[in-house]
């Protein structure tokens, strides 16, 4: 009877040792996993643009543009694509993508293409809601910018970047007031 007792006991001890090793391996995998509290990497490399209009020179000077993806933080922060503009004059703008807008859309009685100075080949532009605008300046001069129509040429070239900020609300709303269009050319290597 003693021989029959030790074989199952040895098997139970061997299985328990395997389970303990699996649990320890699982702890190591969790400890080495990604750190979700760290900021998300930029979705695209930062790009630099120099002003190609007097309005852009006065509003910002050279701008650096970066796009990141953010996880929802709860409350009023739904996450998503975030555009950050850092201007030579200290202006920093952070805006969340809310959709796109057709270049042929009529805003304040004029086509968006004409208001923003969009090239003929542009069929639409991105629409951002401005969450933060700081640094003592504004894209709309004396008024606080609330939304930004943003178009960037798909490849580096003379077209570069066109932005049309709005104060008062989104372009389709009755409160929206288009500000001066801003035009930029991409800086080589930036």
mmCIF file of C-alpha atoms in Angstrom:
data_model
loop_
_atom_site.group_PDB
_atom_site.id
_atom_site.type_symbol
_atom_site.label_atom_id
_atom_site.label_comp_id
_atom_site.label_asym_id
_atom_site.label_seq_id
_atom_site.Cartn_x
_atom_site.Cartn_y
_atom_site.Cartn_z
ATOM 1 C CA UNK A 1 0.000 0.000 0.000
ATOM 2 C CA UNK A 2 2.922 2.325 0.654
ATOM 3 C CA UNK A 3 4.177 1.945 -2.952
ATOM 4 C CA UNK A 4 0.767 2.941 -4.381
ATOM 5 C CA UNK A 5 0.651 6.027 -2.170
ATOM 6 C CA UNK A 6 3.953 7.620 -3.295
ATOM 7 C CA UNK A 7 3.391 7.574 -7.051
ATOM 8 C CA UNK A 8 0.258 9.821 -6.983
ATOM 9 C CA UNK A 9 1.845 12.067 -4.315
ATOM 10 C CA UNK A 10 4.958 12.547 -6.475
ATOM 11 C CA UNK A 11 2.756 13.366 -9.464
ATOM 12 C CA UNK A 12 0.806 15.982 -7.451
ATOM 13 C CA UNK A 13 4.047 17.606 -6.228
ATOM 14 C CA UNK A 14 5.456 17.717 -9.785
ATOM 15 C CA UNK A 15 2.289 19.385 -11.117
ATOM 16 C CA UNK A 16 2.325 21.937 -8.294
ATOM 17 C CA UNK A 17 5.947 22.833 -9.124
ATOM 18 C CA UNK A 18 5.011 23.331 -12.816
ATOM 19 C CA UNK A 19 2.087 25.588 -11.870
ATOM 20 C CA UNK A 20 4.356 27.706 -9.638
ATOM 21 C CA UNK A 21 6.859 28.101 -12.522
ATOM 22 C CA UNK A 22 4.031 29.152 -14.901
ATOM 23 C CA UNK A 23 2.773 31.748 -12.389
ATOM 24 C CA UNK A 24 6.296 33.194 -11.965
ATOM 25 C CA UNK A 25 6.760 33.356 -15.764
ATOM 26 C CA UNK A 26 3.444 35.210 -16.018
ATOM 27 C CA UNK A 27 4.597 37.744 -13.411
ATOM 28 C CA UNK A 28 7.791 38.372 -15.384
ATOM 29 C CA UNK A 29 5.824 38.928 -18.602
ATOM 30 C CA UNK A 30 3.545 41.435 -16.883
ATOM 31 C CA UNK A 31 6.470 43.314 -15.341
ATOM 32 C CA UNK A 32 8.201 43.575 -18.747
ATOM 33 C CA UNK A 33 5.033 44.639 -20.645
ATOM 34 C CA UNK A 34 4.372 48.127 -22.056
ATOM 35 C CA UNK A 35 4.019 51.026 -19.645
ATOM 36 C CA UNK A 36 0.578 52.430 -20.508
ATOM 37 C CA UNK A 37 1.000 55.483 -18.272
ATOM 38 C CA UNK A 38 3.748 56.781 -20.580
ATOM 39 C CA UNK A 39 2.724 59.234 -23.339
ATOM 40 C CA UNK A 40 1.925 57.786 -26.737
ATOM 41 C CA UNK A 41 4.603 58.207 -29.378
ATOM 42 C CA UNK A 42 3.945 60.668 -32.178
ATOM 43 C CA UNK A 43 1.928 59.139 -34.992
ATOM 44 C CA UNK A 44 3.909 61.179 -37.521
ATOM 45 C CA UNK A 45 7.267 62.923 -37.301
ATOM 46 C CA UNK A 46 7.126 66.657 -36.596
ATOM 47 C CA UNK A 47 7.214 68.883 -39.676
ATOM 48 C CA UNK A 48 8.341 72.522 -39.969
ATOM 49 C CA UNK A 49 6.728 75.193 -42.111
ATOM 50 C CA UNK A 50 7.799 78.755 -42.869
ATOM 51 C CA UNK A 51 5.207 81.469 -43.489
ATOM 52 C CA UNK A 52 4.485 82.250 -47.143
ATOM 53 C CA UNK A 53 1.935 85.005 -46.437
ATOM 54 C CA UNK A 54 2.083 88.226 -44.420
ATOM 55 C CA UNK A 55 -0.795 86.986 -42.232
ATOM 56 C CA UNK A 56 1.132 83.810 -41.313
ATOM 57 C CA UNK A 57 4.305 85.797 -40.564
ATOM 58 C CA UNK A 58 2.347 88.087 -38.225
ATOM 59 C CA UNK A 59 0.333 85.299 -36.551
ATOM 60 C CA UNK A 60 3.025 82.675 -35.931
ATOM 61 C CA UNK A 61 6.307 82.842 -37.802
ATOM 62 C CA UNK A 62 7.770 79.386 -38.436
ATOM 63 C CA UNK A 63 5.540 76.583 -37.099
ATOM 64 C CA UNK A 64 6.328 73.022 -36.088
ATOM 65 C CA UNK A 65 3.431 70.609 -36.535
ATOM 66 C CA UNK A 66 3.078 67.210 -34.860
ATOM 67 C CA UNK A 67 0.217 64.727 -34.690
ATOM 68 C CA UNK A 68 -0.278 62.230 -31.865
ATOM 69 C CA UNK A 69 -2.886 59.646 -30.965
ATOM 70 C CA UNK A 70 -4.215 59.838 -27.427
ATOM 71 C CA UNK A 71 -6.152 57.294 -25.451
ATOM 72 C CA UNK A 72 -9.398 58.533 -23.870
ATOM 73 C CA UNK A 73 -8.753 59.976 -20.405
ATOM 74 C CA UNK A 74 -12.360 59.850 -19.225
ATOM 75 C CA UNK A 75 -14.659 62.741 -18.525
ATOM 76 C CA UNK A 76 -14.623 65.261 -21.346
ATOM 77 C CA UNK A 77 -11.438 63.933 -23.052
ATOM 78 C CA UNK A 78 -12.513 61.409 -25.731
ATOM 79 C CA UNK A 79 -8.948 60.902 -26.984
ATOM 80 C CA UNK A 80 -8.181 60.490 -30.693
ATOM 81 C CA UNK A 81 -5.904 62.387 -33.052
ATOM 82 C CA UNK A 82 -4.384 65.551 -31.584
ATOM 83 C CA UNK A 83 -2.631 68.218 -33.649
ATOM 84 C CA UNK A 84 -0.030 70.389 -31.908
ATOM 85 C CA UNK A 85 1.317 73.603 -33.448
ATOM 86 C CA UNK A 86 4.349 75.288 -31.894
ATOM 87 C CA UNK A 87 5.046 78.726 -33.336
ATOM 88 C CA UNK A 88 8.252 80.769 -33.319
ATOM 89 C CA UNK A 89 6.425 83.570 -31.460
ATOM 90 C CA UNK A 90 5.613 81.276 -28.501
ATOM 91 C CA UNK A 91 2.064 80.381 -29.539
ATOM 92 C CA UNK A 92 1.154 76.764 -28.782
ATOM 93 C CA UNK A 93 -2.092 75.330 -30.166
ATOM 94 C CA UNK A 94 -3.471 71.894 -29.312
ATOM 95 C CA UNK A 95 -6.503 70.708 -31.276
ATOM 96 C CA UNK A 96 -8.505 67.463 -31.530
ATOM 97 C CA UNK A 97 -9.625 66.084 -34.896
ATOM 98 C CA UNK A 98 -13.421 66.205 -35.205
ATOM 99 C CA UNK A 99 -13.806 65.349 -38.895
ATOM 100 C CA UNK A 100 -13.282 66.684 -42.375
ATOM 101 C CA UNK A 101 -14.897 69.402 -44.455
ATOM 102 C CA UNK A 102 -15.341 69.586 -48.236
ATOM 103 C CA UNK A 103 -13.311 72.251 -50.037
ATOM 104 C CA UNK A 104 -16.511 73.196 -51.892
ATOM 105 C CA UNK A 105 -18.475 73.788 -48.637
ATOM 106 C CA UNK A 106 -19.993 77.267 -48.368
ATOM 107 C CA UNK A 107 -18.999 79.207 -45.251
ATOM 108 C CA UNK A 108 -20.103 82.787 -44.661
ATOM 109 C CA UNK A 109 -21.359 82.887 -48.252
ATOM 110 C CA UNK A 110 -18.050 81.807 -49.813
ATOM 111 C CA UNK A 111 -16.532 78.453 -50.762
ATOM 112 C CA UNK A 112 -14.026 77.115 -48.225
ATOM 113 C CA UNK A 113 -11.530 76.719 -51.088
ATOM 114 C CA UNK A 114 -11.502 80.503 -51.613
ATOM 115 C CA UNK A 115 -11.517 81.406 -47.901
ATOM 116 C CA UNK A 116 -8.613 79.093 -47.025
ATOM 117 C CA UNK A 117 -6.639 79.498 -50.266
ATOM 118 C CA UNK A 118 -6.837 75.762 -50.990
ATOM 119 C CA UNK A 119 -5.369 74.520 -54.281
ATOM 120 C CA UNK A 120 -7.695 73.150 -56.966
ATOM 121 C CA UNK A 121 -6.666 69.527 -56.319
ATOM 122 C CA UNK A 122 -7.734 69.697 -52.649
ATOM 123 C CA UNK A 123 -11.128 68.019 -52.290
ATOM 124 C CA UNK A 124 -11.366 68.310 -48.517
ATOM 125 C CA UNK A 125 -9.548 69.533 -45.421
ATOM 126 C CA UNK A 126 -9.396 68.334 -41.825
ATOM 127 C CA UNK A 127 -11.420 70.073 -39.120
ATOM 128 C CA UNK A 128 -9.950 70.392 -35.625
ATOM 129 C CA UNK A 129 -11.525 71.722 -32.434
ATOM 130 C CA UNK A 130 -8.989 73.833 -30.547
ATOM 131 C CA UNK A 131 -8.639 72.651 -26.947
ATOM 132 C CA UNK A 132 -5.779 74.905 -25.947
ATOM 133 C CA UNK A 133 -4.297 78.091 -27.380
ATOM 134 C CA UNK A 134 -1.586 79.699 -25.284
ATOM 135 C CA UNK A 135 1.582 81.694 -25.342
ATOM 136 C CA UNK A 136 0.064 85.172 -25.408
ATOM 137 C CA UNK A 137 -1.081 85.056 -29.045
ATOM 138 C CA UNK A 138 -3.980 83.674 -31.071
ATOM 139 C CA UNK A 139 -4.433 82.328 -34.581
ATOM 140 C CA UNK A 140 -7.354 84.808 -34.872
ATOM 141 C CA UNK A 141 -5.529 87.950 -33.766
ATOM 142 C CA UNK A 142 -7.543 89.482 -30.904
ATOM 143 C CA UNK A 143 -10.199 86.728 -30.752
ATOM 144 C CA UNK A 144 -9.788 83.230 -29.334
ATOM 145 C CA UNK A 145 -9.680 80.580 -32.083
ATOM 146 C CA UNK A 146 -12.145 77.726 -31.491
ATOM 147 C CA UNK A 147 -11.729 75.623 -34.655
ATOM 148 C CA UNK A 148 -9.128 75.118 -37.340
ATOM 149 C CA UNK A 149 -9.522 74.002 -40.947
ATOM 150 C CA UNK A 150 -6.210 72.321 -41.818
ATOM 151 C CA UNK A 151 -4.877 71.215 -45.211
ATOM 152 C CA UNK A 152 -1.374 69.913 -45.814
ATOM 153 C CA UNK A 153 0.046 68.966 -49.215
ATOM 154 C CA UNK A 154 0.531 65.199 -49.487
ATOM 155 C CA UNK A 155 4.170 65.697 -50.564
ATOM 156 C CA UNK A 156 6.688 68.449 -49.816
ATOM 157 C CA UNK A 157 6.457 71.326 -52.255
ATOM 158 C CA UNK A 158 5.353 74.885 -52.805
ATOM 159 C CA UNK A 159 1.771 74.301 -51.621
ATOM 160 C CA UNK A 160 2.830 73.248 -48.109
ATOM 161 C CA UNK A 161 0.184 74.049 -45.519
ATOM 162 C CA UNK A 162 -3.042 76.056 -45.414
ATOM 163 C CA UNK A 163 -4.894 76.845 -42.185
ATOM 164 C CA UNK A 164 -8.118 78.746 -41.677
ATOM 165 C CA UNK A 165 -8.880 79.414 -38.005
ATOM 166 C CA UNK A 166 -12.397 80.222 -36.791
ATOM 167 C CA UNK A 167 -13.585 82.065 -33.722
ATOM 168 C CA UNK A 168 -17.023 81.676 -32.149
ATOM 169 C CA UNK A 169 -17.708 78.087 -33.212
ATOM 170 C CA UNK A 170 -17.431 75.371 -35.841
ATOM 171 C CA UNK A 171 -17.517 76.461 -39.513
ATOM 172 C CA UNK A 172 -21.109 75.257 -40.036
ATOM 173 C CA UNK A 173 -22.510 77.114 -37.009
ATOM 174 C CA UNK A 174 -24.160 80.529 -37.155
ATOM 175 C CA UNK A 175 -21.677 81.869 -34.535
ATOM 176 C CA UNK A 176 -18.607 80.935 -36.586
ATOM 177 C CA UNK A 177 -16.429 83.751 -37.863
ATOM 178 C CA UNK A 178 -13.595 82.873 -40.247
ATOM 179 C CA UNK A 179 -10.308 84.568 -39.397
ATOM 180 C CA UNK A 180 -7.508 85.338 -41.858
ATOM 181 C CA UNK A 181 -6.191 82.348 -43.826
ATOM 182 C CA UNK A 182 -2.586 81.369 -43.032
ATOM 183 C CA UNK A 183 -0.260 79.979 -45.717
ATOM 184 C CA UNK A 184 3.032 78.143 -45.223
ATOM 185 C CA UNK A 185 5.695 76.311 -47.250
ATOM 186 C CA UNK A 186 7.400 73.218 -45.890
ATOM 187 C CA UNK A 187 10.969 73.697 -44.662
ATOM 188 C CA UNK A 188 13.399 71.289 -46.331
ATOM 189 C CA UNK A 189 14.376 68.488 -43.974
ATOM 190 C CA UNK A 190 11.659 69.522 -41.527
#
